[in-house]
XYZ file of C-alpha atoms in Angstrom:
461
model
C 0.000 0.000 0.000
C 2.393 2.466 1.252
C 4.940 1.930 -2.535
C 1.238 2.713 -4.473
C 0.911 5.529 -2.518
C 4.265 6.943 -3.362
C 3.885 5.912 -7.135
C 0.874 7.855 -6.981
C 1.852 10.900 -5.211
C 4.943 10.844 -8.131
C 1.963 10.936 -11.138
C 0.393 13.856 -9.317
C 3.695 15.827 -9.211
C 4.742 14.941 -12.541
C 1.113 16.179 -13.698
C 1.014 19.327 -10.995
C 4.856 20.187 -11.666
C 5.859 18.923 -14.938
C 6.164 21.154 -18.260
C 2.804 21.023 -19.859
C 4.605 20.379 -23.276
C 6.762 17.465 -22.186
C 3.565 16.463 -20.375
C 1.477 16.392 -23.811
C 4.159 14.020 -25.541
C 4.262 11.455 -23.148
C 0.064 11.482 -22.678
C -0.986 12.462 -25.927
C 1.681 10.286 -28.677
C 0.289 7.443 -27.538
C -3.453 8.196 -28.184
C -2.559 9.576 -31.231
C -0.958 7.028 -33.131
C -3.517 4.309 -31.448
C -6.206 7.045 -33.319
C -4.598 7.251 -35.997
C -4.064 3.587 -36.675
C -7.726 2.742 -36.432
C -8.327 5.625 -38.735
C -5.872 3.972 -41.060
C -8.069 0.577 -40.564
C -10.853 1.985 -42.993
C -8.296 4.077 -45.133
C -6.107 1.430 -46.362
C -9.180 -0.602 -48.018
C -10.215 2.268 -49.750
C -6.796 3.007 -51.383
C -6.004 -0.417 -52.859
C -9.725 -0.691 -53.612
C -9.692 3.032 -55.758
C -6.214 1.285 -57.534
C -7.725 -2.247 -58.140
C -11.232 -1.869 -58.703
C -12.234 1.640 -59.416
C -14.476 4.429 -57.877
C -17.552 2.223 -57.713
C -15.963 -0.476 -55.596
C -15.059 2.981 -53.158
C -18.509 4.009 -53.056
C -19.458 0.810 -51.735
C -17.103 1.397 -48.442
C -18.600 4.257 -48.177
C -22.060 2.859 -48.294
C -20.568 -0.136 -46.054
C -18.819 2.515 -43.216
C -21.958 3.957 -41.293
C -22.905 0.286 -40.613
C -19.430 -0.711 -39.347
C -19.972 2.919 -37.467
C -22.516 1.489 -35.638
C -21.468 -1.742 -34.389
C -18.530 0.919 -33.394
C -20.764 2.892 -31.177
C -22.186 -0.283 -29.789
C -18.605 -1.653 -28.842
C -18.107 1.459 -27.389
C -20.903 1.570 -25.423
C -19.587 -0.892 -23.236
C -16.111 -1.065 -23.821
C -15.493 2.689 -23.149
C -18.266 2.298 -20.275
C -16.171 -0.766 -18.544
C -12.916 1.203 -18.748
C -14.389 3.691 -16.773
C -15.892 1.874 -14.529
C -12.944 -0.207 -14.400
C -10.691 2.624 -13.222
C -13.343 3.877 -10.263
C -13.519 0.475 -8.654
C -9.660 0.463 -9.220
C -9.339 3.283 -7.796
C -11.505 2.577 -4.953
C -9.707 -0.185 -4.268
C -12.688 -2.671 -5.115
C -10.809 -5.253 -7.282
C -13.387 -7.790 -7.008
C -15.852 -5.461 -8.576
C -13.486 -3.744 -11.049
C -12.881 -7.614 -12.647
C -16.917 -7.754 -12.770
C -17.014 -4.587 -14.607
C -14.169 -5.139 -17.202
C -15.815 -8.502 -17.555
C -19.407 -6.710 -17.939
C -17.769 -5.018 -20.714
C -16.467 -7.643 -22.482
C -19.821 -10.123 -22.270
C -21.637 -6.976 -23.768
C -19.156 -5.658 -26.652
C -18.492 -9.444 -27.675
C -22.448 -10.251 -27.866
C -23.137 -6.802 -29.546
C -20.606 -7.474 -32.368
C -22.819 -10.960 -33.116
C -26.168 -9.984 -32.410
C -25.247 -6.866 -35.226
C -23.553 -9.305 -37.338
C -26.670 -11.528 -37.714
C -29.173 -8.760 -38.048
C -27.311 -7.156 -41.006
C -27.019 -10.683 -43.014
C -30.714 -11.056 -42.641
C -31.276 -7.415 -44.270
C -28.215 -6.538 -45.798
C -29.019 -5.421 -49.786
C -31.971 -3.338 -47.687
C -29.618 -1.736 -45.703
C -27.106 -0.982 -48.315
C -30.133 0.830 -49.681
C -30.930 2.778 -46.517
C -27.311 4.107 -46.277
C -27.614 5.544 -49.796
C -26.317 2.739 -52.473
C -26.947 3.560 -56.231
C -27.808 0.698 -58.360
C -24.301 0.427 -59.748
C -22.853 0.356 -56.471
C -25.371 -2.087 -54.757
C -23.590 -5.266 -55.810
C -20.002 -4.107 -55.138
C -21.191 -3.166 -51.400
C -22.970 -6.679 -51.263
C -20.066 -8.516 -51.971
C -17.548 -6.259 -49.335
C -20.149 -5.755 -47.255
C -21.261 -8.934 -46.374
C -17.578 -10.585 -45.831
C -16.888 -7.129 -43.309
C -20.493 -8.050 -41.178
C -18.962 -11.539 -40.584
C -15.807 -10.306 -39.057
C -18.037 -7.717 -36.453
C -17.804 -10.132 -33.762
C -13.872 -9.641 -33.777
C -14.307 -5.952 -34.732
C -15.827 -5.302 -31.982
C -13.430 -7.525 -29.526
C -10.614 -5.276 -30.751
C -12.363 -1.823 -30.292
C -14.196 -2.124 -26.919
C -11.106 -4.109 -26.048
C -8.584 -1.647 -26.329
C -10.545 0.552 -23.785
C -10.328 -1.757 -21.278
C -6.371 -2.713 -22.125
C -5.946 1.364 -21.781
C -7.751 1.457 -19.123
C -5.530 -1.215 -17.191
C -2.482 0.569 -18.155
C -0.985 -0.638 -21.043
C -1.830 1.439 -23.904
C 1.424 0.142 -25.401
C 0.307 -3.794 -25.788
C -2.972 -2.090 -27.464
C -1.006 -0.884 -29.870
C 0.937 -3.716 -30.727
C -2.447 -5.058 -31.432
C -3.628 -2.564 -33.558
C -0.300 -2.607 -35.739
C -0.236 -5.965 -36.232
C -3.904 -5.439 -37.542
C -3.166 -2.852 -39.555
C 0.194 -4.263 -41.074
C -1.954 -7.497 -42.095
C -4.184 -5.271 -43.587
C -1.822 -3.484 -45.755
C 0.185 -6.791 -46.559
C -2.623 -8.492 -47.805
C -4.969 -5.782 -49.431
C -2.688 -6.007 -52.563
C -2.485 -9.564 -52.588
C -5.807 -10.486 -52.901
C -6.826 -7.641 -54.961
C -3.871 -7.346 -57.440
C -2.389 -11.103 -57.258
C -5.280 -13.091 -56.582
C -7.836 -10.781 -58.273
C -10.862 -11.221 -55.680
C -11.121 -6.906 -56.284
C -13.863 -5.608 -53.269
C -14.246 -9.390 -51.701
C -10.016 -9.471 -51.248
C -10.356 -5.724 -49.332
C -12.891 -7.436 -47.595
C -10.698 -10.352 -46.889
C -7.589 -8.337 -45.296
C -9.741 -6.472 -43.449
C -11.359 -8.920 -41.336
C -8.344 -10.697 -41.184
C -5.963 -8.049 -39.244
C -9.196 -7.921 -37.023
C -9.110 -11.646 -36.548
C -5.276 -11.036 -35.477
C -6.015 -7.775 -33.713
C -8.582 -9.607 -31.695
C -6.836 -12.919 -30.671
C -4.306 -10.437 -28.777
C -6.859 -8.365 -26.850
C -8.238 -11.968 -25.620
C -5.301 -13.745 -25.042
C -4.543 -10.391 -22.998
C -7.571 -10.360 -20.626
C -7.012 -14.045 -20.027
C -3.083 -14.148 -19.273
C -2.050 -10.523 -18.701
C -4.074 -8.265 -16.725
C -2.004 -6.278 -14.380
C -4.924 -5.612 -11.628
C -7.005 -8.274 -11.432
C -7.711 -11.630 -12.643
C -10.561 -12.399 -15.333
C -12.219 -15.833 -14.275
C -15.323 -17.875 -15.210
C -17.235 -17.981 -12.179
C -16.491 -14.246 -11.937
C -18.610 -13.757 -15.225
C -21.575 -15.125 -13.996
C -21.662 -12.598 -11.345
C -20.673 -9.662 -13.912
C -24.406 -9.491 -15.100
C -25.945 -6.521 -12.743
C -22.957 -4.551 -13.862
C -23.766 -4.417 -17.434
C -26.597 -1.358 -16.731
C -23.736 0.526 -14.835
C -21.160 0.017 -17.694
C -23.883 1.147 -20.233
C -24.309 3.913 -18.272
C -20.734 5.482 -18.250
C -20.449 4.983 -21.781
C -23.583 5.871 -23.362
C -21.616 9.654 -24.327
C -19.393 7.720 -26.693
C -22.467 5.916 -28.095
C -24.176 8.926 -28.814
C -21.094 10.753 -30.607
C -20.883 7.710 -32.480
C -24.301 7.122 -33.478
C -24.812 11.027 -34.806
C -22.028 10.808 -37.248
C -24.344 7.409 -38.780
C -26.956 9.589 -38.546
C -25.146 12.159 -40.431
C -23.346 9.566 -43.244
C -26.928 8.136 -43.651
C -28.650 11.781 -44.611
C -25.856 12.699 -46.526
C -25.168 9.963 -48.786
C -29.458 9.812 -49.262
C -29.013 13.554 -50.139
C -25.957 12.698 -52.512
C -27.838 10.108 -54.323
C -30.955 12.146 -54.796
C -29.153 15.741 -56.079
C -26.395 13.675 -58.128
C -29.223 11.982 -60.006
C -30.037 15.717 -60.997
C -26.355 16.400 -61.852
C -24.199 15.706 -64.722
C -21.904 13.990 -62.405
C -24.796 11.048 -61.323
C -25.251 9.549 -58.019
C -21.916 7.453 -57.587
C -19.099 9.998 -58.607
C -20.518 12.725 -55.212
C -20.985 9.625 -52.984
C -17.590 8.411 -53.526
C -15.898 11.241 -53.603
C -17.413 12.633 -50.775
C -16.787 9.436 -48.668
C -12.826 9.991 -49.874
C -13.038 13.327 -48.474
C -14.301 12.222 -45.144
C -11.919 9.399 -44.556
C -8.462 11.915 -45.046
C -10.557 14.085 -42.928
C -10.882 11.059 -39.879
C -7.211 11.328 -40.658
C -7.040 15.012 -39.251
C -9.961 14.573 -36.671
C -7.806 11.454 -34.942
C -4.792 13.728 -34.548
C -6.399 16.208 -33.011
C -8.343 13.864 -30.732
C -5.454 11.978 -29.347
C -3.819 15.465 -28.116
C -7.001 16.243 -26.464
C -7.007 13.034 -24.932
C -3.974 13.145 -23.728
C -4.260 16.813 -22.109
C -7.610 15.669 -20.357
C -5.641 14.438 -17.188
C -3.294 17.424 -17.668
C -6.726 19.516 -17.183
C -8.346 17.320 -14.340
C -5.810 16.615 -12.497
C -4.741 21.132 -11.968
C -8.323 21.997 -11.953
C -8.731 19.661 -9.222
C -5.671 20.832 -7.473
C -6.708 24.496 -8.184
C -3.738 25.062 -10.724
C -5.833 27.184 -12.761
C -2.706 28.819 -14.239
C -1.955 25.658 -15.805
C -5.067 24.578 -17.272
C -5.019 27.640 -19.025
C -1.792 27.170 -20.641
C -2.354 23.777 -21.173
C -5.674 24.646 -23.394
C -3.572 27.602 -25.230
C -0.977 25.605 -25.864
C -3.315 22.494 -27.076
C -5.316 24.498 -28.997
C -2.539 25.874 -31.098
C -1.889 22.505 -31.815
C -4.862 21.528 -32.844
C -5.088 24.130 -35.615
C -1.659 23.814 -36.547
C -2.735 20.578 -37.543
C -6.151 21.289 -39.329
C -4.451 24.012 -41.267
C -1.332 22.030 -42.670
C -4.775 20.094 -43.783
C -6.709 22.941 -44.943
C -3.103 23.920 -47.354
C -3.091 20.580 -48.662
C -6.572 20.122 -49.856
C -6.790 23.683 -51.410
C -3.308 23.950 -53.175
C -2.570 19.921 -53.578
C -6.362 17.899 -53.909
C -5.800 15.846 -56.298
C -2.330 14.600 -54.877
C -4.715 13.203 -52.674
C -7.149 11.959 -54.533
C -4.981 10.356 -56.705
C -3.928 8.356 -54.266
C -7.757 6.284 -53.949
C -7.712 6.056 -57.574
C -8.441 8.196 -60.500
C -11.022 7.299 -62.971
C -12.430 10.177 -65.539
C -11.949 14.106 -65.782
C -15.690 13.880 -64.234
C -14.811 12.348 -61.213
C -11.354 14.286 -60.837
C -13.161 17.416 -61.397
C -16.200 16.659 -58.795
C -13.422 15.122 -56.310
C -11.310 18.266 -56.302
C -14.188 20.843 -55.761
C -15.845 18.398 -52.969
C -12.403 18.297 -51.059
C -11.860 22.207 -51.522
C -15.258 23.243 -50.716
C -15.775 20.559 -47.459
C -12.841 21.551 -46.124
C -12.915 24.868 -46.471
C -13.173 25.756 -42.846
C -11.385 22.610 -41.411
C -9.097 24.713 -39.929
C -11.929 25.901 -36.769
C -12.350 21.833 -36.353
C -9.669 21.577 -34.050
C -10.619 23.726 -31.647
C -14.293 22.825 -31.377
C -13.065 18.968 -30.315
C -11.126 19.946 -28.034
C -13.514 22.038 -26.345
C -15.790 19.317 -25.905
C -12.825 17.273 -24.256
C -11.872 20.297 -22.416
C -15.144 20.753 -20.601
C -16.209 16.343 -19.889
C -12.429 17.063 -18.055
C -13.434 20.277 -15.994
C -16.791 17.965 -15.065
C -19.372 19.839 -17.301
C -20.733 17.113 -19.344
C -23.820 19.115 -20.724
C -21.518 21.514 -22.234
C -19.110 18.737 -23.452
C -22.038 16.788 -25.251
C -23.446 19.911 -27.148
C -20.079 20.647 -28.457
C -19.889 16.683 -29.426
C -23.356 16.807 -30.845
C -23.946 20.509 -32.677
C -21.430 19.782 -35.694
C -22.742 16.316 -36.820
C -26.533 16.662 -35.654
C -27.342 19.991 -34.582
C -25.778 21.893 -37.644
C -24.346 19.548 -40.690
C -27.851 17.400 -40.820
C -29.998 20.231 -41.180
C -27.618 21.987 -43.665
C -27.303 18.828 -45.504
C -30.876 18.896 -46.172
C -31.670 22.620 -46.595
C -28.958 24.166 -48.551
C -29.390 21.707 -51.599
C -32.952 23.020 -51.816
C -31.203 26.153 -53.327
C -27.842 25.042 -54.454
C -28.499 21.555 -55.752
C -25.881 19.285 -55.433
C -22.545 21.466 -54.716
C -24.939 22.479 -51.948
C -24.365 19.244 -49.744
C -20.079 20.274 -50.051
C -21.192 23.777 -48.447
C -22.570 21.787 -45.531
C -19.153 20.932 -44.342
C -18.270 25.021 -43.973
C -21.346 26.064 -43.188
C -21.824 24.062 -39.783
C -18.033 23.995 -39.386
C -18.797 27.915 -38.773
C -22.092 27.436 -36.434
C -20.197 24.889 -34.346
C -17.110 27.159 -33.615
C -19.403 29.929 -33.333
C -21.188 28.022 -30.580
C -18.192 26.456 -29.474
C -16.643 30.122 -28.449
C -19.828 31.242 -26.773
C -19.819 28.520 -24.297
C -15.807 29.119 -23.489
C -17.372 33.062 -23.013
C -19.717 32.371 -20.983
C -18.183 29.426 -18.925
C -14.253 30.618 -18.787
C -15.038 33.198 -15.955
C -17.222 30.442 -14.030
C -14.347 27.784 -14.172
C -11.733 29.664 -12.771
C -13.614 31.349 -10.143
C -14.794 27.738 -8.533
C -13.975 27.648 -5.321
């Protein structure tokens, strides 16, 4: 008791005492490369599939993504939930009940990932259809789609897993995991699509194969290598009541989740229907579109894994009353931020199609559509980074009201209603100025509530 005591009292110094720079690298690099690296997951599909197979096999992992999105949000749900909960009963010194949580989380992520799997076999094509597919992307989504819902069960072992391997303190075995995923992923993704010639299916293949891999680690770690407790049968048949509580805790990272499916759903409905209109058709804005928004994920991770890794920087000298220091800490993490979203802003107005090149290049059409989407969409990326990390900076401060309109007003609040309205006047270039357009409202918003809160922070007693 009395060495955990000291090891403790060393983390608070280090956090209290520390420079909030050399603080940042050693929280924050690891979140963002794991971020980054599950961004890549989706990424890496779509570039050997734009190479291999051609725009309309892209479209259909566009069409495909929301649905993997949402067995996301439910392995988050509980795997996000049981790290918390995890960490409270660890903290409390309630082992017992901290290995009933973790293993809460792990019964519900594991039997979410099948229970999705099976319901999107039964209704797959109809889905496909719900999420936007054209007729000429329909069968390519089918046959990627279908191979991608088998592999949810292990999907969602490795996401709500690597909470709860975070979450025990060893964020460096969870990425090992996710490498070895992703280096599977990007072995193999030429092979079957350029060697064995099995185009969307062989994407398909790779993908669900580095989860496979991914997956096998995360359980072979909560059976042999938990560093707090110990995982046993007879413990999961007591983990039951817990589920509600670890639902609970993560039900914020469900939501998030769920409105960007919301959003990809509207969106690619609203692409289908003003493309039709359009001299470009349906497929060319839906793929193009989807492009955009995966080098954009790209951006978003980077920026999330610095505000992760600043929010016990913020807790822990708001808590202590170091006020001084969560100030600087925000300044200096919201330079950051927009550092990074406005090295991306530079490249996709002065460089797009060095981008889009790199998913593939099929016609003058799609170049042209793909360069003005990318411009246009991203026009105000550079305002991104500061409205995420708002919404990180007040869940750390302990205003989660605050914390879930910032997470909610760019994706549900703003971009779904502009997605829907501005085409009524623009057509179909007006779904692009959606992107800028609630990119604006959201950091408008986002700088009212640090107005109006800032003041009220720092004078807490």
């Amino acid at each position: 008791m009395d060495s955990e005591k000291t090891d403790n009292n060393i983390k608070e110094n280090i956090l209290g005492t520390e420079q909030i720079g050399r603080l940042l690298v050693k929280f924050a690099v690891p979140g963002i490369v794991s971020m980054v690296v599950n961004a890549l997951y989706n990424i890496i599909d779509q570039i050997f599939i734009g190479q291999g197979v051609g725009y309309l096999g892209n479209g259909a992992t566009t069409i495909v993504f929301p649905m993997t999105a949402f067995a996301m949000a439910f392995s988050l749900l509980f795997g996000d939930g049981a790290a918390a909960l995890y960490s409270l009963k660890l903290g409390e010194n309630k082992r017992d009940e901290a290995a009933k949580s973790s293993l809460a989380g792990i019964l519900g992520f594991a039997t979410g990932g099948l229970v999705i799997a099976i319901c999107y076999l039964l209704f797959f094509p109809a889905l496909c259809r719900i999420f936007g597919a054209t007729d000429a992307i329909l069968p390519y989504a089918i046959d990627y789609g279908v191979i991608i819902t088998c592999g949810l069960p292990f999907f969602a072992i490795c996401t709500g897993g690597s909470s709860l391997i975070r979450a025990d303190g060893n964020p460096r075995y969870n990425m090992i995991g996710l490498f070895a995923g992703t280096v599977i992923n990007l072995v193999c993704d030429p092979l079957f699509i350029f060697v064995f010639h099995w185009g969307v299916k062989g994407a398909a293949f790779a993908t669900i194969l580095g989860q496979f891999v991914n997956a096998l680690l995360n359980i072979y770690y909560f059976s042999h290598k938990m560093s707090n407790v110990e995982l046993t049968f007879p413990l999961l048949k007591k983990s039951f009541p817990y589920i509600p509580k670890v639902a609970r805790l993560g039900v914020s990272s469900f939501i998030t989740q769920m409105s960007m499916v919301v959003a990809i759903a509207i969106r690619n409905n609203v692409l289908r229907q003003y493309g039709m209109q359009s001299k470009y058709g349906p497929d060319i804005p839906i793929t193009a579109l989807g492009i955009t928004m995966k080098v954009f994920a790209i951006i978003i991770s980077i920026v999330i894994g610095l505000s992760a890794g600043a929010q016990p920087i913020f807790g822990y000298n708001y808590g202590s009353g170091r006020y001084g220091r969560v100030k600087g800490c925000f300044k200096l993490v919201a330079i950051l931020c927009t550092i990074v979203c406005f090295i991306a802003f530079l490249l996709a107005q002065f460089v797009p199609m060095a981008i889009i090149s790199i998913f593939g290049s099929e016609s003058e059409l799609y170049n042209e559509f793909a360069v003005k989407c990318m411009r246009i969409f991203l026009m105000l990326i550079p305002t991104a980074g500061v409205q995420i990390m708002s919404g990180i900076f007040f869940q750390s401060l302990g205003y989660p009201v605050q914390s879930s309109v910032l997470s909610l007003s760019k994706q549900i609040l703003f971009q779904v209603p502009a997605t829907i309205i501005i085409p009524m006047f623009m057509g179909l270039e007006g779904c692009l100025w959606a992107g800028p357009v609630s990119d604006l409202l959201s950091i408008v918003l986002t700088v009212i509530l640090l107005l109006a809160y800032w003041k009220r922070i720092f004078t807490k007693k």
